[in-house]
Short mmCIF file of C-alpha atoms and ligand atoms in Angstrom, two decimals:
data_model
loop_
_atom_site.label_atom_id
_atom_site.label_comp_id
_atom_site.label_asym_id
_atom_site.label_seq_id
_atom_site.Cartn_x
_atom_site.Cartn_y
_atom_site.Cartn_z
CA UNK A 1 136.17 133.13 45.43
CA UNK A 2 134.90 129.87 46.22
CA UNK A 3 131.22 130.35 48.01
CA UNK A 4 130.90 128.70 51.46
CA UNK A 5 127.73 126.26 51.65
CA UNK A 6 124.31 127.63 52.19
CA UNK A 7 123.25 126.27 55.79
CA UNK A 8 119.50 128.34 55.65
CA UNK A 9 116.90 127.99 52.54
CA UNK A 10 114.07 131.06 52.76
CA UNK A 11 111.98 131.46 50.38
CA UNK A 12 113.23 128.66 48.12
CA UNK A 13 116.59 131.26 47.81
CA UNK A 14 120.14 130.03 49.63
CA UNK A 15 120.65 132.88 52.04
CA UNK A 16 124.17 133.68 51.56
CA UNK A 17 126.01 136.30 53.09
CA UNK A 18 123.38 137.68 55.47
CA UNK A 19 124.33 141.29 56.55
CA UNK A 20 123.65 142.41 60.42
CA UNK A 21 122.94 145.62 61.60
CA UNK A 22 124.45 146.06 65.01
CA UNK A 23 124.61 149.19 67.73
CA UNK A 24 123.59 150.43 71.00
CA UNK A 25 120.15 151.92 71.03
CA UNK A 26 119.79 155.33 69.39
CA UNK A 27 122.72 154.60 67.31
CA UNK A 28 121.16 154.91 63.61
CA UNK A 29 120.50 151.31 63.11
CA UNK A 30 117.20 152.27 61.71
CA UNK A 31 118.58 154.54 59.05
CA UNK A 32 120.62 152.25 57.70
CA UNK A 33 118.55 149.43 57.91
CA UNK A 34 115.86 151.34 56.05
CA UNK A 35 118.96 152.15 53.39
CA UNK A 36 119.94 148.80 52.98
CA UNK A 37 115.77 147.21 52.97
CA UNK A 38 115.26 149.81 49.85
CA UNK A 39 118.04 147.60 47.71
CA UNK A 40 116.55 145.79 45.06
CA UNK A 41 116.68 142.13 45.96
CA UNK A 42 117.51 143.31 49.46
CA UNK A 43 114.72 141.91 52.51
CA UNK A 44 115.76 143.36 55.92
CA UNK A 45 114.01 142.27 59.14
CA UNK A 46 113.86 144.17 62.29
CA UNK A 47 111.93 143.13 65.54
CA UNK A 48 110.37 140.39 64.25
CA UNK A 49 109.03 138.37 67.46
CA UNK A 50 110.88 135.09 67.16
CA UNK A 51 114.24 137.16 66.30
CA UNK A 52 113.40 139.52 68.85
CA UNK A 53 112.60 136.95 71.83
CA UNK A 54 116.24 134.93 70.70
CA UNK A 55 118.03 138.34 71.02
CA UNK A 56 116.94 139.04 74.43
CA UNK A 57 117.22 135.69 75.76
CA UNK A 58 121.03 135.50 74.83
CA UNK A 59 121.49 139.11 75.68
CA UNK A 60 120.02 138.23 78.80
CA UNK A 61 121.94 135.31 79.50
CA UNK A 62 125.44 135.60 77.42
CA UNK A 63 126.40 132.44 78.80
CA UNK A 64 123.64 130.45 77.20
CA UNK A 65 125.54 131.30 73.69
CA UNK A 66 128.88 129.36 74.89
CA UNK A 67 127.30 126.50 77.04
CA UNK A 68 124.69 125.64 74.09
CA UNK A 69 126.59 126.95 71.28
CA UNK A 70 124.66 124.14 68.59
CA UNK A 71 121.73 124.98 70.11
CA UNK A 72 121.65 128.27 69.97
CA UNK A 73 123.29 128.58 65.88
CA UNK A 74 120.08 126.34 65.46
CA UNK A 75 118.22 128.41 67.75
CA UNK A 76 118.50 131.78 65.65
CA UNK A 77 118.45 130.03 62.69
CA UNK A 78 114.94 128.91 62.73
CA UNK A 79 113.95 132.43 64.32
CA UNK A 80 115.43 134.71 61.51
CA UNK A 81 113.90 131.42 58.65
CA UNK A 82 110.62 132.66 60.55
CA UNK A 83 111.10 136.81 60.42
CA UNK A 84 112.56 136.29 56.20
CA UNK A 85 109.97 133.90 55.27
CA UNK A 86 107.56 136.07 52.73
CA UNK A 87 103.74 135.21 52.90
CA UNK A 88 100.94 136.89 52.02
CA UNK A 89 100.76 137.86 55.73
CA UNK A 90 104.22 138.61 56.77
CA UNK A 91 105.44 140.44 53.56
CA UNK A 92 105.68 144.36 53.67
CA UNK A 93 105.48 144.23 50.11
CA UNK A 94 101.84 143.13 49.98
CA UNK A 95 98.92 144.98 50.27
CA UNK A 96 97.78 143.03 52.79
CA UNK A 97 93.91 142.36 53.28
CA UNK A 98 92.06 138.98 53.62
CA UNK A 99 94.43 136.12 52.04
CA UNK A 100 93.04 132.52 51.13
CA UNK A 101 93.93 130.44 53.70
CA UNK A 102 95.29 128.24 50.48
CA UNK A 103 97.63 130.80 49.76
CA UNK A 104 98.33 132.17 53.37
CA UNK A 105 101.44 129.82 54.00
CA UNK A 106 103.32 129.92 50.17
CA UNK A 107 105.59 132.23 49.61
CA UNK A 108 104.33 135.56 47.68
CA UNK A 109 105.23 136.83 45.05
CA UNK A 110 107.73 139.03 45.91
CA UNK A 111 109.76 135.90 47.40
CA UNK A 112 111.29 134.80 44.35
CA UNK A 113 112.68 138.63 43.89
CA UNK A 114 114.72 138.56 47.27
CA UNK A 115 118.03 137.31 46.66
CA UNK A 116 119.89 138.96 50.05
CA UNK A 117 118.63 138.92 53.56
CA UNK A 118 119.58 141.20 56.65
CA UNK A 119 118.52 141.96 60.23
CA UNK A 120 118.78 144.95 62.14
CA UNK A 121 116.74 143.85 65.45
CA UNK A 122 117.23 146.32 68.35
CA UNK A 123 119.78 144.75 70.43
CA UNK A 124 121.10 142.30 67.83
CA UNK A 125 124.83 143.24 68.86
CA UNK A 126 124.28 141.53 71.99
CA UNK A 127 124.42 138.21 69.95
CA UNK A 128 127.11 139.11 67.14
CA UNK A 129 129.36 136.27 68.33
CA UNK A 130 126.37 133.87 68.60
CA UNK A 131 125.52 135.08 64.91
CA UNK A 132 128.94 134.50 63.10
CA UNK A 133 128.45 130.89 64.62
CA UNK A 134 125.13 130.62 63.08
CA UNK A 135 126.10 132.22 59.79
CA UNK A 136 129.68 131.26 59.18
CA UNK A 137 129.65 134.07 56.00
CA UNK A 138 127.61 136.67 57.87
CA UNK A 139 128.56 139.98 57.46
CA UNK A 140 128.30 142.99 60.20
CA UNK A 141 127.67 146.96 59.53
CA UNK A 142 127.83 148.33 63.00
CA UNK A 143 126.98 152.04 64.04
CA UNK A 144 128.42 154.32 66.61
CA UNK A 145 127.34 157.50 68.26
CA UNK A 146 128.49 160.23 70.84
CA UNK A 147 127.42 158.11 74.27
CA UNK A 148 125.99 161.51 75.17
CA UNK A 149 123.94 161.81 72.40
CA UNK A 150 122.67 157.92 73.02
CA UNK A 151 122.09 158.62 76.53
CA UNK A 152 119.87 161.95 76.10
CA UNK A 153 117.70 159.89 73.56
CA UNK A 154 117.42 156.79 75.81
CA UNK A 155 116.45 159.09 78.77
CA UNK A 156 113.43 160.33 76.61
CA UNK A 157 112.65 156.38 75.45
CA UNK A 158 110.09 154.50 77.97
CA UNK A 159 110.91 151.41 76.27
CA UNK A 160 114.99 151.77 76.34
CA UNK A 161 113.97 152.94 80.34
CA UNK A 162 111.93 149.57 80.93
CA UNK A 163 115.06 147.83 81.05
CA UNK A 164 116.38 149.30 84.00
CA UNK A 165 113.31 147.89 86.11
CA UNK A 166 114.31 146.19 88.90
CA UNK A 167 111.99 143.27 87.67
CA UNK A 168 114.52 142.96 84.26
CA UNK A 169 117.52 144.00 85.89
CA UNK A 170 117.97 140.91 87.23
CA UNK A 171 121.69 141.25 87.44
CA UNK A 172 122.76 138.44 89.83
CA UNK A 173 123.17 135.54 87.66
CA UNK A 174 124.83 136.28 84.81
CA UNK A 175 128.40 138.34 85.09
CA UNK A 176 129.79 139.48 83.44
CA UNK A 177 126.32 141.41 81.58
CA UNK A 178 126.99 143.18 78.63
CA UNK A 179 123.84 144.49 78.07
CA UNK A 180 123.63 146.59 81.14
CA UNK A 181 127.40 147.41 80.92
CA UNK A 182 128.39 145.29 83.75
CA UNK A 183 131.88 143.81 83.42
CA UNK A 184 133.20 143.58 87.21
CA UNK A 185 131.80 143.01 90.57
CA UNK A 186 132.90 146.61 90.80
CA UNK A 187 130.54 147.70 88.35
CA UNK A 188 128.02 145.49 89.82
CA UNK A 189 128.35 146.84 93.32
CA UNK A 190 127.78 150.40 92.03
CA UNK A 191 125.16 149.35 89.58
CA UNK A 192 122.59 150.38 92.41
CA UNK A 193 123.73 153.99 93.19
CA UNK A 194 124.07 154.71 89.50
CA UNK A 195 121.30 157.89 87.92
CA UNK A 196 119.14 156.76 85.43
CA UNK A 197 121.43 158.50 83.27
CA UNK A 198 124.53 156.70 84.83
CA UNK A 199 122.80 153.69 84.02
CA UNK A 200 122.09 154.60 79.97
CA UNK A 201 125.55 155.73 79.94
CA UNK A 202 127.23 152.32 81.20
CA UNK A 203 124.75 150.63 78.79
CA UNK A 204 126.57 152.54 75.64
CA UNK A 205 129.84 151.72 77.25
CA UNK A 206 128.98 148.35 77.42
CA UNK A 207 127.59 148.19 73.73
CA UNK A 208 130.57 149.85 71.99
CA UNK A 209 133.37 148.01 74.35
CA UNK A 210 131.40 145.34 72.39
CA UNK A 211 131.89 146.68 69.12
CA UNK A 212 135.83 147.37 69.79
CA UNK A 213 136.02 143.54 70.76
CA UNK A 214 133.97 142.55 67.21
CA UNK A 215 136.70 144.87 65.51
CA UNK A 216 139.25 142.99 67.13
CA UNK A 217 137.90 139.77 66.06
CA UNK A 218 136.61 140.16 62.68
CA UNK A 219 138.60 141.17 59.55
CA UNK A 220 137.32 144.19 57.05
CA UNK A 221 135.93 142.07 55.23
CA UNK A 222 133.16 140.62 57.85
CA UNK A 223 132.64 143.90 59.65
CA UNK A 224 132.24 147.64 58.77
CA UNK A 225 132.23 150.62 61.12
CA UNK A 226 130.00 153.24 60.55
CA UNK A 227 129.71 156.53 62.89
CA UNK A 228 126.52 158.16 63.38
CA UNK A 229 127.72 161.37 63.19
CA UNK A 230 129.78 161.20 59.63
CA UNK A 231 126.20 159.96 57.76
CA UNK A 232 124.52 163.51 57.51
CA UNK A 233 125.91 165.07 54.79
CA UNK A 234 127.99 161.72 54.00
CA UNK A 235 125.12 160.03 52.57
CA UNK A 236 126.74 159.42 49.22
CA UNK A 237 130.31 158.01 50.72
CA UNK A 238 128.13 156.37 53.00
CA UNK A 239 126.22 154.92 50.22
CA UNK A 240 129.35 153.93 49.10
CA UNK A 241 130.68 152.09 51.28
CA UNK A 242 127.76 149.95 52.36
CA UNK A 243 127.81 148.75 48.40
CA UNK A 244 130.87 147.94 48.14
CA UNK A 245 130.63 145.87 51.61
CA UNK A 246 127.36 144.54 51.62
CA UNK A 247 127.11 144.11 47.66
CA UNK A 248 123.47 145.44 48.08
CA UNK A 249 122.63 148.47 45.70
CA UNK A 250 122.51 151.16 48.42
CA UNK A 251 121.03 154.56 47.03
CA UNK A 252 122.31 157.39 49.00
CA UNK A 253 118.90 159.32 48.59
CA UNK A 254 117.58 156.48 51.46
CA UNK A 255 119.85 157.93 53.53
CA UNK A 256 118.89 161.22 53.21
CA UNK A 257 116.42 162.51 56.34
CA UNK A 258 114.49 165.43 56.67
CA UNK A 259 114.45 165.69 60.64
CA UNK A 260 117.23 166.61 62.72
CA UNK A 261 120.07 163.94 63.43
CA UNK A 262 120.24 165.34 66.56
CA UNK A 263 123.65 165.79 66.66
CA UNK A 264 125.51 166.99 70.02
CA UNK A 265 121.81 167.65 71.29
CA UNK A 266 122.92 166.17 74.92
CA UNK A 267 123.90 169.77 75.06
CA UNK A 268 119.97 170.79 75.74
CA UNK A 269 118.48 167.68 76.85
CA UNK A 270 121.36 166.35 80.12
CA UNK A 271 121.21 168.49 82.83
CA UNK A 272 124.65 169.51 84.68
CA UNK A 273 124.43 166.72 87.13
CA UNK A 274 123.25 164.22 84.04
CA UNK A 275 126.28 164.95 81.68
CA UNK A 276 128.81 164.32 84.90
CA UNK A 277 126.99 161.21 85.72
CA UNK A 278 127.56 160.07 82.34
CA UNK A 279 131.39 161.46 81.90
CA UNK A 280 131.77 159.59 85.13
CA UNK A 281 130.63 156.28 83.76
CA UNK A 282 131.66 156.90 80.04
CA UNK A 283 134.11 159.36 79.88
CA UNK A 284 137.01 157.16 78.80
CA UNK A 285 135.01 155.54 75.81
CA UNK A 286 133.84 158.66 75.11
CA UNK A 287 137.40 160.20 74.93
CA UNK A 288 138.73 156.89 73.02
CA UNK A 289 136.11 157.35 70.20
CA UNK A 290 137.12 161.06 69.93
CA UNK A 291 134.05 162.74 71.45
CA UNK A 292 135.07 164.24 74.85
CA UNK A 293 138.44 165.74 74.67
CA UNK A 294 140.58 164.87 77.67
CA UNK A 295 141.09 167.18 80.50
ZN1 ZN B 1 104.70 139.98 48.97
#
C-alpha cells in the first residue's frame, strides 16, 4: 500500500496515521483512550490546552471549519504538534521534577520510542470533518452509549452542566449547532423550555446524528464503531478489533475496569419526569440505535 506523505513531524517521527477518539460525553472515550495510550509506541493526548481551546472554538462555531478550511487544517495542526511534542515537562513518561532549562525544550527520551500518535480530547467529534482535512490518513474509533445512560452521567457532571449557561449557550449565531443538538429553528425555538435533562439529551442526539453522518462518509477502513455497552465483558474482541484497525498493540487487560460501567443506571438516577423529557427529545435515536424499543 503506497503510504500517503507525512504533512506533521513530532518528535523527529512522521506522524502517520493518527487515530481519533470521538463520542458524546460519558461515552467511554476515556477507556479506550487509556487502552490505546498503554500500546507500546502508542502516545495519546487528551485535553491538552492548545487541542482543547481549537476543539471548542470550531465546535463553537462549525462554520469557521468551512469558511477557513486552510486555516483551520493548519490551525489543529500546530495545536495537536504542541499536545504530542515530548519534553521533559510535557511527557507523562517522566518523572518529572526540576529539568535544566538546557534540556527543558528537546525532546526526552521517551520521544524517539513513540512511533503512533492519537487524541481523544473531550469533544473532539465536534471537529471530525475539520480533522480528516488536517490529517488526510487519520483514522477514527468512535464510541456510543444508551443516550439515557449519557444523560444521567452528564446531569451529575458540573463541567458537562457549564455548557448550558446562558453565558456559553450563545446559540444565535451559529445554526445549525451541533454541539448543543440544534439542527432547526424548531429546535432552536424550544431550546429555551427544554429541562436540564432535555437539554443533555438533545446534546447526545446531536453527537451521535454526528457519528451516523461520519459513518456515512467514511469507509471501514477510516472509521470504527464501538458501543459502550458491548466493551464489558468484550474486552478481548474489543481488543481485537482496535488492533487490527488502529495497528496499535491493544492489550485487552487495559480494558478491563474494576468499577461499575454503569450500565442502564438511568434507571436509578432520571426521575419519571427526567426519562420523558429525554424520550421526548431522544427517543427516536434512542430507538434507531436499539436502546428504547418502540411503542
Ligand atoms: Zn519522557
Amino acid at each position: 500500500m503506497k503510504q500517503p506523505p507525512y504533512i506533521l513531524l513530532v518528535n523527529g517521527t512522521k506522524v502517520r496515521r493518527p487515530v481519533f477518539v470521538l463520542g458524546a460525553p460519558h461515552s467511554g472515550v476515556d477507556l479506550i483512550a487509556r487502552a490505546l495510550g498503554k500500546a507500546p509506541g502508542f502516545h495519546i493526548s487528551s485535553g491538552h490546552g492548545s487541542v482543547q481551546d481549537a476543539v471548542y472554538a470550531l465546535a463553537r462555531r462549525p462554520s469557521m471549519a468551512e469558511e477557513r478550511a486552510s486555516g483551520t487544517a493548519a490551525l489543529l495542526r500546530a495545536a495537536f504538534a504542541e499536545s504530542w511534542q515530548l519534553t521533559p515537562r510535557t511527557c507523562p513518561y517522566c518523572p518529572g521534577g526540576p529539568v535544566p532549562a538546557r534540556e527543558a525544550a528537546a525532546p526526552c527520551r521517551h520521544a524517539g520510542e513513540v512511533s503512533r500518535f492519537g487524541d481523544a480530547s473531550p469533544d473532539l467529534l465536534y471537529c471530525a470533518t475539520a480533522l480528516q482535512a488536517a490529517f488526510e490518513d487519520a483514522v477514527f474509533v468512535q464510541i456510543i452509549r444508551d443516550g439515557r445512560d449519557v444523560a444521567a452521567a452528564m446531569l451529575g457532571d458540573e463541567h458537562a452542566l457549564s455548557w448550558f449557561r446562558p453565558a456559553l449557550a450563545n446559540l444565535d449565531h451559529e445554526m445549525p449547532n451541533p454541539f448543543f443538538g440544534i439542527e432547526d429553528e424548531k429546535d432552536r425555538a424550544q431550546y429555551p423550555r427544554l429541562s436540564t435533562a432535555g437539554k443533555c439529551a438533545l446534546r447526545w442526539r446531536g453527537a451521535v446524528r454526528l457519528s451516523a453522518r461520519l459513518r456515512g462518509s467514511l469507509g471501514a477502513d477510516r472509521l470504527m464503531t464501538l458501543r459502550y455497552e458491548d466493551l464489558f465483558g468484550g474486552e478481548v474482541e474489543t481488543a481485537e478489533q482496535l488492533r487490527e484497525f488502529t495497528g496499535a498493540r491493544v492489550s485487552a487487560v487495559e480494558l478491563v475496569r474494576s468499577d461499575s460501567p454503569g450500565i442502564g443506571s438511568w434507571r436509578n438516577r432520571l426521575s419519571a419526569e427526567q426519562r420523558e423529557d429525554v424520550r421526548a427529545v431522544a427517543g427516536a435515536e434512542l430507538k434507531r440505535l436499539g436502546y428504547a424499543k418502540p411503542r
